[in-house]
CSV table of C-alpha atoms in Angstrom, one decimal:
chain,number,residue,atom,x,y,z
A,1,ALA,CA,-4.7,217.9,200.2
A,2,LEU,CA,-7.8,216.5,199.3
A,3,ASN,CA,-9.9,218.2,201.5
A,4,ALA,CA,-8.4,221.5,200.2
A,5,HIS,CA,-8.8,220.1,196.8
A,6,LYS,CA,-12.8,219.7,197.5
A,7,ASP,CA,-13.0,223.7,198.4
A,8,ILE,CA,-10.6,224.7,195.7
A,9,ALA,CA,-12.5,222.6,193.1
A,10,VAL,CA,-15.8,224.7,194.1
A,11,SER,CA,-14.2,228.1,193.6
A,12,MET,CA,-12.2,227.8,190.8
A,13,PRO,CA,-14.5,225.0,188.7
A,14,ASP,CA,-12.9,226.4,185.4
A,15,ARG,CA,-9.6,225.9,186.4
A,16,TRP,CA,-8.2,222.1,184.8
A,17,GLN,CA,-4.9,222.4,187.5
A,18,VAL,CA,-7.3,221.7,190.2
A,19,ASN,CA,-8.6,218.5,188.6
A,20,TYR,CA,-4.9,217.4,187.3
A,21,ASN,CA,-3.3,218.3,191.4
A,22,ALA,CA,-6.0,216.0,192.6
A,23,ALA,CA,-5.1,213.5,190.3
A,24,VAL,CA,-1.4,213.7,191.6
A,25,ILE,CA,-2.5,213.4,194.7
A,26,TYR,CA,-4.7,210.3,193.8
A,27,MET,CA,-1.4,208.6,192.2
A,28,LYS,CA,0.7,209.4,195.0
A,29,LEU,CA,-2.3,207.6,196.8
A,30,ASN,CA,-2.2,204.7,194.7
A,31,ASP,CA,-5.7,205.3,193.7
A,32,PRO,CA,-5.3,205.6,190.0
A,33,VAL,CA,-9.0,205.1,189.1
A,34,LYS,CA,-9.9,208.4,190.7
A,35,ALA,CA,-7.0,210.0,189.3
A,36,GLU,CA,-8.6,208.5,185.9
A,37,SER,CA,-11.6,210.6,186.5
A,38,GLU,CA,-10.0,213.6,187.7
A,39,LEU,CA,-7.9,213.5,184.3
A,40,ASN,CA,-11.0,213.3,182.4
A,41,ALA,CA,-12.4,216.1,183.8
A,42,ALA,CA,-9.1,218.4,183.3
A,43,LEU,CA,-9.3,217.2,179.7
A,44,ARG,CA,-12.9,218.8,179.5
A,45,LYS,CA,-11.3,222.6,180.6
A,46,ASN,CA,-9.0,222.9,177.7
A,47,PRO,CA,-6.0,222.1,179.6
A,48,ARG,CA,-2.3,221.4,178.9
A,49,ARG,CA,-3.2,218.4,176.7
A,50,GLY,CA,0.2,217.0,176.5
A,51,VAL,CA,0.8,217.2,180.6
A,52,VAL,CA,-2.6,215.3,181.2
A,53,TYR,CA,-2.3,212.7,178.6
A,54,GLY,CA,1.3,212.4,180.0
A,55,ALA,CA,-0.5,211.6,183.8
A,56,LEU,CA,-3.2,209.7,182.4
A,57,GLY,CA,-1.1,207.0,180.8
A,58,ALA,CA,0.8,206.7,183.9
A,59,ALA,CA,-2.4,206.4,185.5
A,60,TYR,CA,-3.5,203.3,182.9
A,61,ALA,CA,-0.2,202.0,183.9
A,62,LEU,CA,-0.9,201.5,187.5
A,63,MET,CA,-4.2,199.8,186.8
A,64,GLY,CA,-2.8,197.5,184.5
A,65,LYS,CA,-4.2,198.8,180.9
A,66,LYS,CA,-1.0,198.8,179.1
A,67,ASP,CA,-2.8,199.3,175.7
A,68,ASP,CA,-4.7,202.4,176.9
A,69,ALA,CA,-1.2,204.0,178.6
A,70,ALA,CA,0.5,203.4,175.3
A,71,ALA,CA,-2.5,205.2,173.8
A,72,ALA,CA,-2.1,208.1,175.9
A,73,PHE,CA,1.6,208.6,176.0
A,74,LYS,CA,1.1,208.7,172.1
A,75,LYS,CA,-1.5,211.4,172.6
A,76,ALA,CA,0.6,213.1,175.1
A,77,PHE,CA,3.7,213.6,172.3
A,78,LYS,CA,1.3,214.6,169.8
A,79,GLU,CA,0.2,217.5,172.3
A,80,ASP,CA,3.8,218.8,173.3
A,81,SER,CA,6.9,216.2,171.2
A,82,SER,CA,8.4,215.4,174.3
A,83,ALA,CA,10.9,212.4,174.6
A,84,ALA,CA,9.8,211.7,177.7
A,85,ALA,CA,6.4,211.3,176.2
A,86,LEU,CA,8.3,208.5,173.7
A,87,ILE,CA,10.2,206.6,176.3
A,88,ASN,CA,7.3,206.2,178.8
A,89,ALA,CA,4.7,204.5,175.6
A,90,GLY,CA,8.5,202.5,174.7
A,91,ASP,CA,8.5,201.8,178.5
A,92,VAL,CA,5.3,199.9,178.7
A,93,TYR,CA,5.6,198.3,175.3
A,94,LEU,CA,9.1,197.0,177.1
A,95,GLU,CA,7.0,195.8,180.1
A,96,MET,CA,4.3,193.6,177.5
A,97,GLY,CA,7.5,192.3,175.7
A,98,ARG,CA,6.6,194.3,172.2
A,99,PHE,CA,10.5,194.9,172.0
A,100,GLU,CA,10.5,196.4,168.9
A,101,GLU,CA,7.4,198.7,169.3
A,102,ALA,CA,9.8,199.8,172.2
A,103,MET,CA,12.9,200.1,170.3
A,104,ASN,CA,10.9,202.2,167.9
A,105,TYR,CA,9.6,204.9,170.3
A,106,TYR,CA,13.0,204.6,172.0
A,107,ARG,CA,15.2,205.2,168.8
A,108,ASP,CA,12.6,208.1,168.1
A,109,ALA,CA,12.9,209.6,171.6
A,110,SER,CA,16.9,209.3,170.7
A,111,ALA,CA,16.5,211.5,168.1
A,112,LEU,CA,15.2,214.2,170.2
A,113,GLU,CA,17.4,214.1,172.9
A,114,PRO,CA,20.3,211.8,172.4
A,115,GLU,CA,22.0,211.9,175.4
A,116,ASN,CA,18.8,211.5,177.7
A,117,PRO,CA,20.0,208.8,180.1
A,118,LEU,CA,16.7,207.4,181.4
A,119,MET,CA,16.2,206.4,177.7
A,120,ARG,CA,19.9,205.2,177.5
A,121,TYR,CA,19.0,203.2,180.5
A,122,ASN,CA,15.9,201.7,179.4
A,123,LEU,CA,17.2,201.0,176.0
A,124,GLY,CA,19.5,198.9,177.7
A,125,LEU,CA,17.1,196.7,179.1
A,126,LEU,CA,15.3,196.4,176.6
A,127,LEU,CA,18.9,194.7,174.7
A,128,TYR,CA,19.2,192.7,177.7
A,129,ARG,CA,16.1,191.5,177.7
A,130,LYS,CA,16.7,190.5,174.1
A,131,GLY,CA,20.1,189.0,174.9
A,132,ASP,CA,22.2,191.2,173.3
A,133,TYR,CA,24.6,192.0,176.1
A,134,LYS,CA,27.4,193.7,174.4
A,135,GLU,CA,24.5,195.8,173.1
A,136,ALA,CA,23.2,196.5,176.4
A,137,LEU,CA,26.3,197.2,178.0
A,138,GLU,CA,26.9,200.3,176.0
A,139,GLU,CA,23.7,201.6,176.7
A,140,PHE,CA,24.3,201.5,180.5
A,141,ASN,CA,27.4,203.1,180.2
A,142,LYS,CA,26.1,206.0,177.9
A,143,SER,CA,23.4,206.2,181.2
A,144,LYS,CA,25.6,206.3,183.8
A,145,ARG,CA,27.8,209.3,182.3
A,146,ALA,CA,24.6,211.8,182.9
A,147,TRP,CA,22.8,209.7,185.9
A,148,ASP,CA,25.0,208.6,188.5
A,149,ASP,CA,22.1,206.0,190.0
A,150,ILE,CA,22.6,202.8,191.7
A,151,LYS,CA,20.3,201.0,189.3
A,152,VAL,CA,22.3,201.3,186.6
A,153,SER,CA,25.6,200.2,188.2
A,154,LEU,CA,23.4,196.9,189.2
A,155,CYS,CA,22.2,196.3,185.4
A,156,GLU,CA,25.9,196.7,184.5
A,157,ALA,CA,27.2,194.1,187.1
A,158,GLN,CA,24.7,191.9,185.7
A,159,THR,CA,25.2,192.4,182.1
A,160,LEU,CA,28.8,192.1,182.4
A,161,ILE,CA,28.0,188.4,184.5
A,162,ARG,CA,26.7,187.4,181.1
A,163,LEU,CA,29.8,188.6,179.4
A,164,GLY,CA,32.0,186.9,181.8
A,165,GLN,CA,33.5,189.9,182.9
A,166,TYR,CA,33.4,188.2,186.4
A,167,GLU,CA,35.8,190.6,188.3
A,168,ASP,CA,34.4,193.7,186.7
A,169,ALA,CA,31.0,193.1,187.9
A,170,LEU,CA,32.2,191.9,191.4
A,171,THR,CA,33.4,195.9,191.7
A,172,LEU,CA,30.1,197.5,190.7
A,173,PHE,CA,28.0,194.9,193.4
A,174,LYS,CA,30.8,196.1,196.1
A,175,ASN,CA,30.6,199.2,195.2
A,176,ALA,CA,26.9,199.2,195.6
A,177,ALA,CA,27.0,197.8,198.5
A,178,GLU,CA,29.3,200.1,200.4
A,179,LYS,CA,27.3,202.7,199.3
A,180,ASP,CA,24.0,202.1,199.9
A,181,THR,CA,23.1,199.7,203.2
A,182,ASN,CA,19.8,198.6,201.5
A,183,TYR,CA,21.8,196.8,198.9
A,184,PHE,CA,23.4,194.3,201.6
A,185,TYR,CA,22.1,191.6,199.9
A,186,LEU,CA,24.4,191.9,196.9
A,187,TYR,CA,27.2,190.3,199.3
A,188,LYS,CA,25.4,187.1,198.9
A,189,HIS,CA,25.6,187.2,194.8
A,190,MET,CA,29.4,188.3,195.3
A,191,GLY,CA,29.4,184.8,197.1
A,192,ILE,CA,27.7,183.1,194.5
A,193,ILE,CA,30.3,184.6,192.1
A,194,TYR,CA,33.6,183.6,193.6
A,195,GLU,CA,31.9,180.3,194.1
A,196,ILE,CA,30.5,179.2,190.9
A,197,TYR,CA,32.4,181.0,188.5
A,198,VAL,CA,35.8,182.6,189.9
A,199,GLY,CA,36.4,178.9,191.9
A,200,ASP,CA,37.6,181.6,194.8
A,201,MET,CA,36.4,179.2,197.5
A,202,LYS,CA,38.1,181.8,200.2
A,203,LYS,CA,36.4,184.9,199.2
A,204,ALA,CA,32.8,183.2,198.7
A,205,TYR,CA,33.4,181.9,201.9
A,206,GLU,CA,34.0,185.5,203.1
A,207,TYR,CA,31.1,187.0,201.0
A,208,TYR,CA,28.6,184.4,202.6
A,209,ASN,CA,29.6,185.3,206.2
A,210,ILE,CA,29.1,188.9,205.6
A,211,TYR,CA,26.0,188.7,203.9
A,212,LEU,CA,24.3,186.1,206.9
A,213,SER,CA,25.3,188.9,209.8
A,214,MET,CA,23.0,191.1,208.1
A,215,VAL,CA,20.0,188.5,208.0
A,216,LYS,CA,18.0,186.4,210.4
A,217,GLU,CA,17.5,183.5,208.1
A,218,ASP,CA,18.8,182.5,205.5
A,219,LYS,CA,19.1,178.6,205.1
A,220,ASP,CA,20.0,178.3,201.0
A,221,ALA,CA,22.8,180.5,202.0
A,222,GLU,CA,23.6,178.8,204.9
A,223,SER,CA,23.8,175.3,203.3
A,224,TRP,CA,26.3,177.1,200.1
A,225,ILE,CA,28.8,178.4,203.3
A,226,GLN,CA,29.2,174.6,204.9
A,227,ILE,CA,29.9,173.1,201.3
A,228,VAL,CA,32.3,176.3,200.5
A,229,LYS,CA,33.8,175.5,203.9
A,230,THR,CA,34.1,171.6,203.1
A,231,ARG,CA,35.9,172.7,200.3
A,232,LEU,CA,38.0,174.7,201.8
A,233,ALA,CA,39.0,171.8,204.0
A,234,ARG,CA,40.2,169.5,201.3
């Protein structure tokens, strides 16, 4: 694709889309520095500035330049007034731990698209990190209504644990582990919940065993299962 881009760039030197598409390729190749160069070139060619600034923000985020990323997303919003740009800016501030600034952008995004599931999910993450677990749970639930994604369910489960609703959390973990084999490690977490929080040693023993059957080695889980086995014998 990059080889083709070079030929297209020569034949269409005034098209900003050529530089933008090259930047997208560089981003996929995890080379945000070259992506930044292409995007800056695109900005000099009368592009759809909101689109280019949005991509530039993503490139800066990959480079770890959080303040530059936030600034680029703000420029993207000024150009096209999209909720996505506000959400992206909020995400950068969330990663920096600047919760109030992140909250302001999420609120502005909510005013534009109140049912946006990504905004609701990210707002849930922010509230969880602040320790506002009931409010976080409400946001995750709102996100799930429109976005059937396992990671939303897992965040919901973690929040339920914080709220002491262990059985509901276990149900979500079980559903996720059964739905996608990549989440086999959840059996370990379920064993922990049964052992530490629920006090059901039989279930803890069962789920630790399921987990250990799926991994080559886990010294911690192996020691835990011996403790549970001893408690069951007593």
